[in-house]
Structure formats: structure tokens, C-alpha cells
Amino acid sequence: MELRGRQLVPGRAAGQAVVMDALSFYGDVDPHTGRTPDGRSVASRVIVARRPRGSTVGSYVIYALKANGAAPAAIVMSRVDPIIVAGCVLAGIPLVDSIPEDQLSKVRDGDLVELDGSGVVRVRRAAP
Amino acid sequence: MYLTAEEERVLRGEEGEARAKALEVIVKVGEALGAERLQPIVHAHVSGVSYNNIGEPGRKFIEDLANMGARFSVPTTVNPIGFDLEAPEAFDLISADREVLEGQRAIVSALHRMGASLTLTCTPYYIPSVRGLRPGQSVAWGESNAVVYANSVLGLRTNREGGPVALMAAIAGRTYYYGMHVPEFRRPRAAYRLEAPGGYRLDYARAAVLGRVLVRLHRGEGPPLLDASVDRETFKELGAAVGAEGDIAMVFVPGLTPEEPPSRFEEVVTIDYRDVEAELESMRLDDVDLVYVGCPHASAEEVEALARELSRLKPKGNRPQLLITTSRDEERRISPEAMAVLREYGAVVLRDTCLIVSKLRREGLRVATYSYKAMFYLSRHGLRVGLESMEELARRLGSEA
């Protein structure tokens, strides 16, 4: 499957998908371990989330994840906000937005996600 | 992006390395968002200053800027931290170990060196100098609840700036011209009308739940318009709920928002007050250990109202603890009579403190509050949190004579 969005923060990346709905880095991701409240890790994975929410501290959490070696490889969303953009700019994490929600919702946890750096996101189902 | 000659000069480092770096970040974020130019600002409010939240990486980030010689070029206020700076041991449920105390003091000192006013509050909108800003002026505020209040009640223009962006904007004196700074993005296209019987009063708790309902309903572009009789004070809890639950930076409330509302909408949605009541009812807890008021920081008027409720009752022998968080300025405005009532109930009043970013000593603590924002974040920290009105909170603490 190939999704087309807008490359907001440049960079190529690949990793397993961690799928979320609404994402606030503050509260939803531990800045030390990169773990979500339900125990998944975002470290070196590609976060695939529908929309942002919540705290403006999120930018620092993204920055801290990078400093702590637990940053995601990339972030792919339908909608972003300046909080996430700023965190990704500071931490140098590739960011793609504007993926239509009906397409984004087809991505499953653990799928292999690859950003080619031009806003194109390739998704392959992981071998069972 | 179009840059003025002055901005080009700053970027070349002619006003120092720190200002150049700050402006560079603002330009990069702006370019990513498609902003065509920069926007001068008159004030900044910096969030993300709690050591518990941002840790060593955040401390280093802020200290490096201060050491580089960065200075804020507009009046700048800062968010609360995880304890009362003058009395870190004032509340036995909050722990601040030596590492946290030291890290936090270093952050606060770096912000002070850069020229911040150490307000340590999430309600900059209560500060008299901020209230003196004029509708239509642009600011760069972090702190989601304050952003919603600024746009909706004060008519100031700000996006939900990430903590480090507000910091960089404060140094650069500019942010990117995008979103809430652009008049057409401030125009509501969808209206939400609260249908309720006459006399239905939107108190703090109901306003908070209404905020949550609004975020779930609102999908479209532009800020939602809310047709409901909410006042400045109770709007605070509505805005805080909106800021926590969603990514909305403004709620247009006719009568409260200084801008002219449009006469036509693409969509008009009715919210039944019974849905608000049902949701509130589902958020109650039976027994609690702590009654918490002050998320966002309590105003003096709010504390006076609570004290009035409590003065009509007698403290129960076996009652939950009462915690109030507020700013130093607001605390000074609380009357001695109200403070006497609070003392009778053994209330702990903390300045500088945000319970959400504090390190709490007890897992599974049961809390009652009228702040949906507190409920949203504290329940993510392993606490059990219930929502109810100020009157109900008072009755947990005292009984009729």
C-alpha cells in the first residue's frame, strides 16, 4: 500500500508502525523509555496517528526522546499541530502529514512503514 | 518565507548567536507549516519548564540558551513547576528529591537570567499586565489552557505553541504568521448551541464537561462557536478541557469573545444539557482521599467562593485532604477571612505548583475535582479521579452543623 502525504520535516526513514488515534506526546509517551501507557514502544518505530491533542509540553517530550535514544524513526499523521512540528524540527525526526484518514486507518500495528522523503509512505504487512 | 531586512540581519547573527538560533527555529517551524512571513509578538508565555517533565535534556536545552547569552525581547511569563519553590515540603503527598530540586532551580534560574518574570503559573491571563494587552495583538503562548483563554476571552492571537517554540519566540520577539494569527482562520464556521432550561447554570464542572463534549463533536476547520451562557471564570475550565482533550486553540463565545461573530454557519449543532449531566454523573467517585481545586490555577475569586461554601458547613472529622494550587499574585489577593476558613479545614495552599507535573508519592490516590484537565492527566499518572461541582466538593469536607 502506498500513502501520499506532505513531507513537513525532511528525511527518509523506515520502521514498524505504532498505531494511535489522538496523540499527545505528554501523557501518551514516556520521555525516558519511549513507552506508551499500554506498554508499546515508539523507539525506532514509525508512529502512525490520526490527530494531535493535549499538552504544549509535547515538543519537549519529542526532543527528550531523541536525547534519551528512544525517539521514533518518523511520525506519519492525518493532521498535525505546531507542537508536533516544532518537536520534530528540533529533534530532526521526519514528519509526514495530510494522509487522508480513510487511508491512514488501514495501517496496522507492526506493519513495515517506509518514508521516501518526498511525502510518499509505503506500507507492507509484516509476515505473520 | 518572506523575511524583512531586520530579520535577515538577526539570522546572520548580527544580534548574537542566541537570537539567530531562536529565529532559525521559528523560521523552520513556520516553513514546515507553510507560513508566508513572521509575526512580531508583544508577550510570550513559556510552558515546559518543569524538571519532572523535561528532565536533563530540557534543562540542558534551556541552560545552553541562557549561557549563549539569550535574552527575551518581549515580556515573558512562565508555567508552574512540580512544587512550591519557597516551600518544597509543604505538601506531604508531593515529593521533590534533591535531583529534582537542583534541576528545577537551574531551569528557573536560567529563565530568570534570560529575563522571564517568574510567575510560575498556568493562568497568565489573571496577571494585570497581561490583561492590559489589547484584543488583536499577537502573542506566543505555550500552555494549552492559557492559549484557549487568550484567543477566546482576551482576543489575543496565539497558536498552541510547543514549549521550546514559545521560548524561541520570546527570544526572537516573533513567531510564524499562521493559524490563529490569521483573521480568516479565527472565523467560526460551525456553531454549537447548548439547549438547556432557563436557570441552568454552567458551573466549573459542567463547563468542563461541555468543553469535552465540544471537542468530540467539532471536526471541521476553524474554531467552534459556542452559544451558551458561560462567564470568564467558568470558561477557564471549559478551555482547559478543550486544550487537554483536543487541538483546538479557540472557542468563539458570543458575548465573551471580543471579535464579531459571523451571521451564517455551515453547520449548526444542538447540544442537549442532559448529555452534559449524564456524562458528569458517570464521572463521580464514591470515596476520595483528596479534594483538589486549582487546575488551572485558582483565582482569588474562586478560592473566596470555595471558602464561602465551606463557611456554611462544619469540618467533618474524617474528611479528605484539601489541596489548592494558585499563583503567588492571586494568593495575595485572598481575604484573611477566606484564609481563616481554609485553615479550619486544614487546607494546603501551594504556589508555583501544578499537581499534574508533580511527582506524587502515592499510586492509586483517589481525587475529586471540578477540573476535567486534572482528571485527564492525573488519571494517566495512575490516580483515580472523579469530577463534581464545587458545592459537592465542599460537602465532602464539611457537613451541615
Coordinates of C-alpha atoms in Angstrom, one line a residue:
Chain A
M1 CA 0.0 0.0 0.0
E2 CA 1.2 3.5 -0.9
L3 CA 0.0 6.6 1.0
R4 CA 0.7 10.1 -0.2
G5 CA 1.0 13.0 2.2
R6 CA 3.1 16.1 2.7
Q7 CA 6.7 15.9 3.9
L8 CA 6.8 18.5 6.7
V9 CA 10.1 17.7 8.3
P10 CA 12.6 16.2 5.8
G11 CA 14.2 12.8 6.0
R12 CA 13.8 9.2 4.9
A13 CA 13.0 6.5 7.5
A14 CA 11.7 3.0 8.0
G15 CA 10.3 1.1 10.9
Q16 CA 7.4 -0.9 12.3
A17 CA 4.2 1.0 12.8
V18 CA 2.9 2.0 16.2
V19 CA -0.7 3.0 15.5
M20 CA -2.5 5.5 17.7
D21 CA -5.7 7.7 17.3
A22 CA -5.2 11.0 19.1
L23 CA -1.7 11.6 20.3
S24 CA -0.3 13.9 23.0
F25 CA 3.4 13.2 23.5
Y26 CA 3.0 14.5 27.0
G27 CA 1.0 11.8 28.8
D28 CA 0.9 9.3 26.0
V29 CA 4.7 8.6 25.6
D30 CA 7.3 8.2 28.4
P31 CA 10.2 10.5 27.5
H32 CA 12.8 8.2 29.1
T33 CA 11.7 4.8 27.7
G34 CA 9.5 5.7 24.7
R35 CA 6.7 3.5 26.0
T36 CA 3.0 4.2 25.7
P37 CA 0.6 3.7 28.7
D38 CA -0.4 0.3 27.0
G39 CA 3.2 -0.8 27.0
R40 CA 4.2 -0.4 23.4
S41 CA 7.5 1.2 22.5
V42 CA 7.8 4.0 19.9
A43 CA 11.7 3.8 19.9
S44 CA 13.0 3.4 16.3
R45 CA 9.4 2.7 15.1
V46 CA 7.1 4.9 12.9
I47 CA 4.3 6.5 14.9
V48 CA 1.1 6.5 12.8
A49 CA -1.6 8.7 14.4
R50 CA -4.8 10.4 13.2
R51 CA -4.7 13.7 15.1
P52 CA -2.8 15.6 17.8
R53 CA -4.2 16.6 21.2
G54 CA -3.3 18.0 24.5
S55 CA -0.3 19.5 26.1
T56 CA 2.2 22.0 24.7
V57 CA 4.9 20.2 26.5
G58 CA 4.8 17.7 23.7
S59 CA 7.6 19.3 21.8
Y60 CA 10.0 18.8 24.7
V61 CA 9.0 15.2 25.1
I62 CA 9.9 14.6 21.4
Y63 CA 13.2 16.4 22.0
A64 CA 13.8 14.4 25.2
L65 CA 13.1 11.1 23.4
K66 CA 15.8 12.0 20.9
A67 CA 18.3 12.9 23.7
N68 CA 17.4 9.7 25.6
G69 CA 17.8 7.4 22.5
A70 CA 14.2 6.5 22.5
A71 CA 12.9 8.6 19.6
P72 CA 10.6 7.3 16.9
A73 CA 12.2 6.9 13.4
A74 CA 9.4 9.0 11.9
I75 CA 5.9 10.3 12.5
V76 CA 3.0 9.9 10.0
M77 CA -0.3 11.6 10.7
S78 CA -3.5 12.8 9.0
R79 CA -3.3 16.1 10.9
V80 CA -0.5 17.8 12.9
D81 CA -0.2 20.9 15.1
P82 CA 2.7 23.3 15.7
I83 CA 3.6 21.3 18.9
I84 CA 4.5 18.2 17.0
V85 CA 6.1 20.1 14.1
A86 CA 8.3 22.0 16.5
G87 CA 9.4 18.8 18.3
C88 CA 10.3 17.1 15.0
V89 CA 12.2 20.2 13.7
L90 CA 14.2 20.4 16.9
A91 CA 14.9 16.6 17.1
G92 CA 15.3 16.1 13.3
I93 CA 12.6 13.5 13.1
P94 CA 11.0 13.1 9.6
L95 CA 7.3 14.1 9.7
V96 CA 4.6 13.5 7.1
D97 CA 1.0 14.9 7.5
S98 CA -2.1 15.2 5.3
I99 CA -2.6 11.4 4.8
P100 CA -6.4 11.0 4.3
E101 CA -8.0 9.4 7.4
D102 CA -9.6 6.6 5.5
Q103 CA -6.2 5.5 4.1
L104 CA -4.3 6.0 7.4
S105 CA -6.8 3.8 9.2
K106 CA -5.7 0.9 7.1
V107 CA -2.3 0.8 8.7
R108 CA -2.0 -1.9 11.4
D109 CA 0.3 -2.1 14.4
G110 CA 3.6 -3.8 13.3
D111 CA 3.2 -3.1 9.6
L112 CA 6.5 -2.1 8.0
V113 CA 6.4 1.6 7.1
E114 CA 8.9 3.4 4.8
L115 CA 9.1 7.1 4.1
D116 CA 10.9 8.0 0.9
G117 CA 11.5 11.6 1.9
S118 CA 9.0 13.2 -0.6
G119 CA 5.8 12.6 1.3
V120 CA 5.3 9.1 0.0
V121 CA 4.7 6.4 2.7
R122 CA 5.0 2.7 1.7
V123 CA 3.3 0.2 4.0
R124 CA 3.9 -3.5 3.9
R125 CA 2.0 -6.0 6.1
A126 CA 4.5 -7.8 8.4
A127 CA 4.9 -11.5 7.8
P128 CA 2.7 -13.3 10.4
Chain B
M1 CA 9.3 32.6 3.5
Y2 CA 9.5 36.3 3.2
L3 CA 11.9 37.9 5.7
T4 CA 12.4 41.6 6.5
A5 CA 15.9 43.1 6.3
E6 CA 15.9 43.2 10.1
E7 CA 15.1 39.5 10.3
E8 CA 17.8 38.7 7.8
R9 CA 20.2 40.6 9.9
V10 CA 19.2 38.7 13.1
L11 CA 19.6 35.4 11.2
R12 CA 23.1 36.3 10.1
G13 CA 24.0 36.5 13.8
E14 CA 24.4 40.3 13.9
E15 CA 22.4 40.4 17.2
G16 CA 24.2 37.4 18.7
E17 CA 24.2 33.7 18.3
A18 CA 21.3 33.0 20.5
R19 CA 18.8 35.3 18.7
A20 CA 20.0 33.9 15.4
K21 CA 19.4 30.3 16.6
A22 CA 16.0 31.2 18.1
L23 CA 14.8 32.9 14.9
E24 CA 16.1 30.0 12.8
V25 CA 13.9 27.5 14.7
I26 CA 10.8 29.8 14.3
V27 CA 11.5 30.1 10.5
K28 CA 11.9 26.3 10.2
V29 CA 8.7 25.6 12.0
G30 CA 6.9 28.3 10.0
E31 CA 8.2 27.0 6.7
A32 CA 7.1 23.4 7.6
L33 CA 3.6 24.8 8.3
G34 CA 3.6 26.9 5.1
A35 CA 3.7 30.3 6.8
E36 CA 4.5 33.2 4.3
R37 CA 6.1 35.5 6.8
L38 CA 6.8 36.1 10.5
Q39 CA 4.6 37.9 13.0
P40 CA 6.0 40.2 15.7
I41 CA 4.7 39.4 19.2
V42 CA 4.1 41.5 22.3
H43 CA 4.3 38.8 25.0
A44 CA 5.3 35.2 25.5
H45 CA 4.3 32.5 27.9
V46 CA 6.6 29.6 28.2
S47 CA 5.4 26.1 29.1
G48 CA 7.5 23.0 29.6
V49 CA 9.6 24.4 32.5
S50 CA 9.0 21.5 35.0
Y51 CA 12.1 19.4 35.6
N52 CA 9.8 16.4 36.2
N53 CA 8.6 16.8 32.6
I54 CA 11.5 17.8 30.6
G55 CA 14.3 16.3 32.6
E56 CA 18.0 16.7 31.9
P57 CA 17.6 17.2 28.1
G58 CA 15.2 20.1 28.7
R59 CA 17.3 21.6 31.4
K60 CA 20.4 21.5 29.1
F61 CA 18.3 23.0 26.2
I62 CA 17.2 26.0 28.4
E63 CA 20.6 26.4 30.1
D64 CA 22.5 26.3 26.9
L65 CA 20.4 29.2 25.6
A66 CA 21.0 31.3 28.7
N67 CA 24.7 30.5 28.6
M68 CA 24.8 31.5 25.0
G69 CA 23.6 35.0 26.1
A70 CA 20.0 34.7 25.1
R71 CA 17.7 37.4 26.4
F72 CA 13.9 37.6 26.0
S73 CA 13.0 40.5 23.8
V74 CA 9.3 40.7 24.9
P75 CA 7.7 40.4 28.4
T76 CA 7.8 36.7 29.2
T77 CA 5.9 34.7 31.9
V78 CA 6.4 31.0 32.8
N79 CA 4.3 28.0 33.6
P80 CA 4.2 26.3 37.0
I81 CA 6.6 23.6 38.3
G82 CA 6.2 20.4 40.4
F83 CA 6.4 22.0 43.9
D84 CA 6.2 25.3 45.8
L85 CA 9.6 27.0 45.1
E86 CA 9.7 28.5 48.6
A87 CA 8.2 25.5 50.4
P88 CA 9.1 22.3 48.6
E89 CA 8.0 20.2 51.6
A90 CA 4.7 21.9 52.1
F91 CA 2.5 19.0 50.9
D92 CA 3.3 15.5 52.1
L93 CA 1.9 13.8 49.0
I94 CA 4.3 15.6 46.7
S95 CA 7.9 14.5 46.6
A96 CA 10.8 16.6 45.3
D97 CA 14.1 14.8 45.8
R98 CA 17.5 16.5 45.7
E99 CA 18.0 15.8 42.0
V100 CA 14.6 17.4 41.1
L101 CA 15.1 20.4 43.4
E102 CA 18.5 21.1 41.9
G103 CA 17.5 20.5 38.3
Q104 CA 14.4 22.7 38.7
R105 CA 16.3 25.5 40.4
A106 CA 18.7 25.5 37.5
I107 CA 15.9 25.8 35.0
V108 CA 14.2 28.6 36.9
S109 CA 17.5 30.5 37.3
A110 CA 18.2 30.2 33.5
L111 CA 14.8 31.5 32.7
H112 CA 15.3 34.4 35.1
R113 CA 18.7 35.2 33.6
M114 CA 17.0 35.4 30.2
G115 CA 14.6 37.9 31.6
A116 CA 11.5 35.9 32.5
S117 CA 9.1 37.1 35.1
L118 CA 8.9 34.1 37.4
T119 CA 5.2 33.9 37.6
L120 CA 5.2 30.1 37.7
T121 CA 1.5 30.0 36.8
C122 CA -0.6 28.4 34.1
T123 CA -3.1 31.3 34.3
P124 CA -1.1 34.2 32.8
Y125 CA -4.5 35.7 31.9
Y126 CA -5.0 36.7 35.5
I127 CA -1.8 38.9 35.5
P128 CA -2.8 42.6 35.4
S129 CA -0.2 43.5 32.7
V130 CA -1.4 40.7 30.5
R131 CA -5.0 41.8 31.0
G132 CA -3.8 45.2 29.7
L133 CA -2.9 43.7 26.3
R134 CA -5.3 44.7 23.6
P135 CA -7.5 42.4 21.5
G136 CA -6.0 41.7 18.2
Q137 CA -2.4 41.7 19.5
S138 CA -0.2 38.7 18.7
V139 CA 1.5 36.7 21.5
A140 CA 3.3 33.3 21.6
W141 CA 1.9 31.2 24.4
G142 CA 2.6 27.6 25.4
E143 CA 0.2 26.0 27.9
S144 CA -2.9 24.8 26.2
N145 CA -5.5 26.1 28.6
A146 CA -4.0 29.6 28.5
V147 CA -3.9 29.5 24.7
V148 CA -7.6 28.8 24.5
Y149 CA -8.4 31.6 27.1
A150 CA -6.2 34.1 25.3
N151 CA -7.8 33.6 21.9
S152 CA -11.4 33.2 23.2
V153 CA -11.7 35.7 26.1
L154 CA -8.9 38.2 25.7
G155 CA -9.0 38.3 21.9
L156 CA -5.2 37.9 21.8
R157 CA -3.8 35.9 18.9
T158 CA -1.8 32.8 19.6
N159 CA -1.3 29.3 18.3
R160 CA -0.8 26.4 20.7
E161 CA 3.0 26.9 20.7
G162 CA 5.1 24.0 21.8
G163 CA 7.2 24.8 24.9
P164 CA 10.5 25.3 23.1
V165 CA 8.8 27.4 20.3
A166 CA 7.3 29.8 22.9
L167 CA 10.8 30.1 24.3
M168 CA 12.4 30.8 20.9
A169 CA 9.6 33.2 20.0
A170 CA 10.3 35.1 23.3
I171 CA 14.0 35.4 22.4
A172 CA 13.3 36.3 18.7
G173 CA 10.3 38.6 19.5
R174 CA 8.5 36.9 16.6
T175 CA 6.6 33.8 15.7
Y176 CA 5.4 32.4 12.4
Y177 CA 2.3 34.0 10.8
Y178 CA 0.0 31.1 10.7
G179 CA -3.2 29.7 12.2
M180 CA -4.7 31.9 14.9
H181 CA -2.7 35.0 13.8
V182 CA -4.5 35.0 10.5
P183 CA -8.0 36.6 10.8
E184 CA -9.7 34.2 8.4
F185 CA -8.6 31.2 10.5
R186 CA -10.3 32.7 13.5
R187 CA -13.7 32.8 11.9
P188 CA -16.0 30.0 13.2
R189 CA -17.9 28.0 10.5
A190 CA -19.8 25.6 12.8
A191 CA -22.0 26.7 15.7
Y192 CA -22.9 24.6 18.8
R193 CA -25.9 25.6 20.8
L194 CA -26.4 24.4 24.3
E195 CA -30.1 23.7 24.8
A196 CA -30.9 23.9 28.5
P197 CA -33.9 25.0 30.6
G198 CA -33.8 28.6 31.9
G199 CA -31.8 28.9 35.1
Y200 CA -29.5 26.0 34.1
R201 CA -26.1 27.3 35.5
L202 CA -22.9 26.3 33.8
D203 CA -20.7 26.0 36.8
Y204 CA -17.0 24.9 36.6
A205 CA -17.7 21.2 36.4
R206 CA -20.5 21.5 33.8
A207 CA -18.4 23.9 31.8
A208 CA -15.5 21.4 31.8
V209 CA -17.7 18.5 30.6
L210 CA -19.2 20.8 28.0
G211 CA -15.7 21.5 26.7
R212 CA -15.1 17.8 26.3
V213 CA -18.4 17.3 24.5
L214 CA -17.5 20.1 22.2
V215 CA -14.1 18.7 21.2
R216 CA -15.7 15.3 20.4
L217 CA -18.3 17.0 18.2
H218 CA -16.1 19.5 16.4
R219 CA -14.4 18.1 13.3
G220 CA -14.3 20.9 10.8
E221 CA -12.0 23.8 10.1
G222 CA -12.0 27.0 12.1
P223 CA -12.7 27.4 15.8
P224 CA -16.1 26.2 17.0
L225 CA -18.7 28.8 18.0
L226 CA -20.4 28.0 21.3
D227 CA -23.7 29.5 22.1
A228 CA -24.1 29.0 25.9
S229 CA -24.1 31.3 28.9
V230 CA -20.6 30.8 30.2
D231 CA -18.7 33.5 32.0
R232 CA -15.0 34.4 32.1
E233 CA -14.4 32.3 35.2
T234 CA -16.1 29.1 34.3
F235 CA -14.8 29.4 30.8
K236 CA -11.4 28.7 32.3
E237 CA -12.4 25.0 33.0
L238 CA -14.1 24.7 29.6
G239 CA -11.0 26.0 27.8
A240 CA -8.7 23.7 29.9
A241 CA -10.8 20.7 28.9
V242 CA -10.7 21.7 25.3
G243 CA -6.9 22.1 25.5
A244 CA -6.3 18.7 27.1
E245 CA -8.8 16.7 25.0
G246 CA -8.1 18.2 21.6
D247 CA -6.0 20.5 19.4
I248 CA -8.5 23.4 19.3
A249 CA -6.9 26.8 20.1
M250 CA -10.0 28.9 20.4
V251 CA -13.7 28.6 21.2
F252 CA -15.7 31.6 19.9
V253 CA -18.3 32.5 22.6
P254 CA -20.6 35.4 21.6
G255 CA -20.7 37.9 24.4
L256 CA -17.3 36.8 25.7
T257 CA -15.1 36.8 22.6
P258 CA -14.3 40.4 21.6
E259 CA -14.5 39.7 17.9
E260 CA -17.6 40.0 15.7
P261 CA -19.4 36.6 15.2
P262 CA -20.4 35.7 11.7
S263 CA -24.1 35.7 10.9
R264 CA -24.1 32.5 8.9
F265 CA -22.7 29.0 9.6
E266 CA -22.1 25.9 7.5
E267 CA -23.4 23.8 10.3
V268 CA -25.4 24.3 13.5
V269 CA -25.4 21.6 16.1
T270 CA -27.5 21.3 19.2
I271 CA -26.0 20.0 22.5
D272 CA -28.6 18.7 25.0
Y273 CA -27.8 19.7 28.6
R274 CA -28.9 16.2 29.6
D275 CA -25.9 14.8 27.8
V276 CA -23.7 17.0 29.8
E277 CA -25.4 16.0 33.0
A278 CA -25.2 12.3 32.1
E279 CA -21.5 12.5 31.4
L280 CA -20.8 14.4 34.6
E281 CA -22.8 11.8 36.6
S282 CA -20.7 9.0 35.1
M283 CA -17.5 10.7 36.3
R284 CA -18.3 10.6 40.0
L285 CA -16.3 8.6 42.5
D286 CA -17.6 7.3 45.9
D287 CA -14.8 7.9 48.4
V288 CA -11.8 10.1 47.8
D289 CA -8.6 10.9 49.6
L290 CA -8.0 14.4 48.2
V291 CA -10.2 17.3 47.1
Y292 CA -8.2 19.3 44.5
V293 CA -9.0 22.9 43.4
G294 CA -6.7 24.9 41.2
C295 CA -6.3 23.3 37.8
P296 CA -5.8 25.7 36.1
H297 CA -4.5 27.8 39.0
A298 CA -7.3 29.1 41.2
S299 CA -8.2 32.8 41.0
A300 CA -8.7 34.7 44.3
E301 CA -12.4 34.8 43.5
E302 CA -12.6 31.1 43.0
V303 CA -10.9 30.5 46.4
E304 CA -13.3 33.0 48.0
A305 CA -16.3 31.2 46.5
L306 CA -15.0 27.9 47.9
A307 CA -14.4 29.4 51.3
R308 CA -18.0 30.8 51.3
E309 CA -19.3 27.2 50.6
L310 CA -17.1 25.8 53.4
S311 CA -18.0 28.5 55.9
R312 CA -21.7 27.4 55.8
L313 CA -20.5 23.9 56.9
K314 CA -18.6 22.4 59.8
P315 CA -15.4 20.4 59.0
K316 CA -16.1 16.6 59.1
G317 CA -13.9 14.6 61.5
N318 CA -13.0 12.1 58.8
R319 CA -12.6 14.1 55.7
P320 CA -10.3 14.1 52.6
Q321 CA -7.4 16.4 52.4
L322 CA -8.0 19.8 50.7
L323 CA -5.3 21.0 48.2
I324 CA -5.5 24.3 46.4
T325 CA -2.9 25.4 43.8
T326 CA -2.7 29.0 42.8
S327 CA -0.2 31.7 41.8
R328 CA 1.7 34.0 44.2
D329 CA -0.2 37.1 42.9
E330 CA -3.6 35.5 43.3
E331 CA -2.8 34.1 46.7
R332 CA -2.0 37.6 48.0
R333 CA -5.5 38.8 46.9
I334 CA -7.3 36.1 49.0
S335 CA -9.0 37.8 52.0
P336 CA -7.9 36.9 55.6
E337 CA -11.5 35.7 56.3
A338 CA -11.3 33.2 53.5
M339 CA -7.8 32.0 54.6
A340 CA -9.2 31.5 58.1
V341 CA -11.9 29.3 56.8
L342 CA -9.4 27.3 54.7
R343 CA -7.2 26.8 57.8
E344 CA -10.1 25.5 59.7
Y345 CA -10.3 22.7 57.1
G346 CA -6.6 22.2 57.2
A347 CA -6.3 23.2 53.5
V348 CA -2.8 23.2 51.9
V349 CA -2.3 26.1 49.5
L350 CA 0.6 25.7 47.1
R351 CA 2.0 28.4 44.9
D352 CA 4.1 27.8 41.8
T353 CA 2.8 24.2 41.7
C354 CA 1.0 22.1 39.0
L355 CA -0.2 18.8 40.5
I356 CA -0.2 17.3 37.0
V357 CA 3.6 17.8 36.7
S358 CA 4.3 16.9 40.4
K359 CA 5.8 13.6 41.5
L360 CA 3.2 12.1 43.7
R361 CA 4.1 9.8 46.5
R362 CA 1.0 7.6 46.3
E363 CA -0.2 5.4 43.5
G364 CA -3.9 4.9 43.3
L365 CA -4.7 8.1 45.2
R366 CA -8.4 9.0 44.8
V367 CA -9.1 12.6 43.9
A368 CA -12.2 14.7 43.5
T369 CA -12.1 17.9 41.4
Y370 CA -14.1 20.0 39.0
S371 CA -11.2 20.2 36.5
Y372 CA -11.6 17.8 33.6
K373 CA -8.0 18.7 32.7
A374 CA -6.8 17.5 36.1
M375 CA -8.8 14.3 35.6
F376 CA -7.4 13.8 32.1
Y377 CA -3.8 13.9 33.1
L378 CA -3.8 12.6 36.7
S379 CA -5.7 9.5 35.6
R380 CA -2.8 8.9 33.2
H381 CA -0.5 9.0 36.2
G382 CA -2.3 6.2 37.9
L383 CA -4.6 8.2 40.1
R384 CA -8.4 7.7 40.3
V385 CA -10.1 11.0 39.6
G386 CA -13.8 12.0 39.8
L387 CA -15.5 15.1 38.6
E388 CA -18.1 17.1 40.6
S389 CA -19.3 20.6 41.4
M390 CA -17.7 23.0 43.9
E391 CA -20.7 22.5 46.2
E392 CA -20.3 18.8 46.1
L393 CA -16.6 19.1 46.8
A394 CA -17.4 21.3 49.9
R395 CA -19.9 18.7 51.2
R396 CA -17.1 16.1 51.1
L397 CA -15.2 18.3 53.5
G398 CA -17.9 19.6 55.8
S399 CA -21.4 18.8 56.9
E400 CA -24.4 21.0 58.0
A401 CA -23.9 22.0 61.6

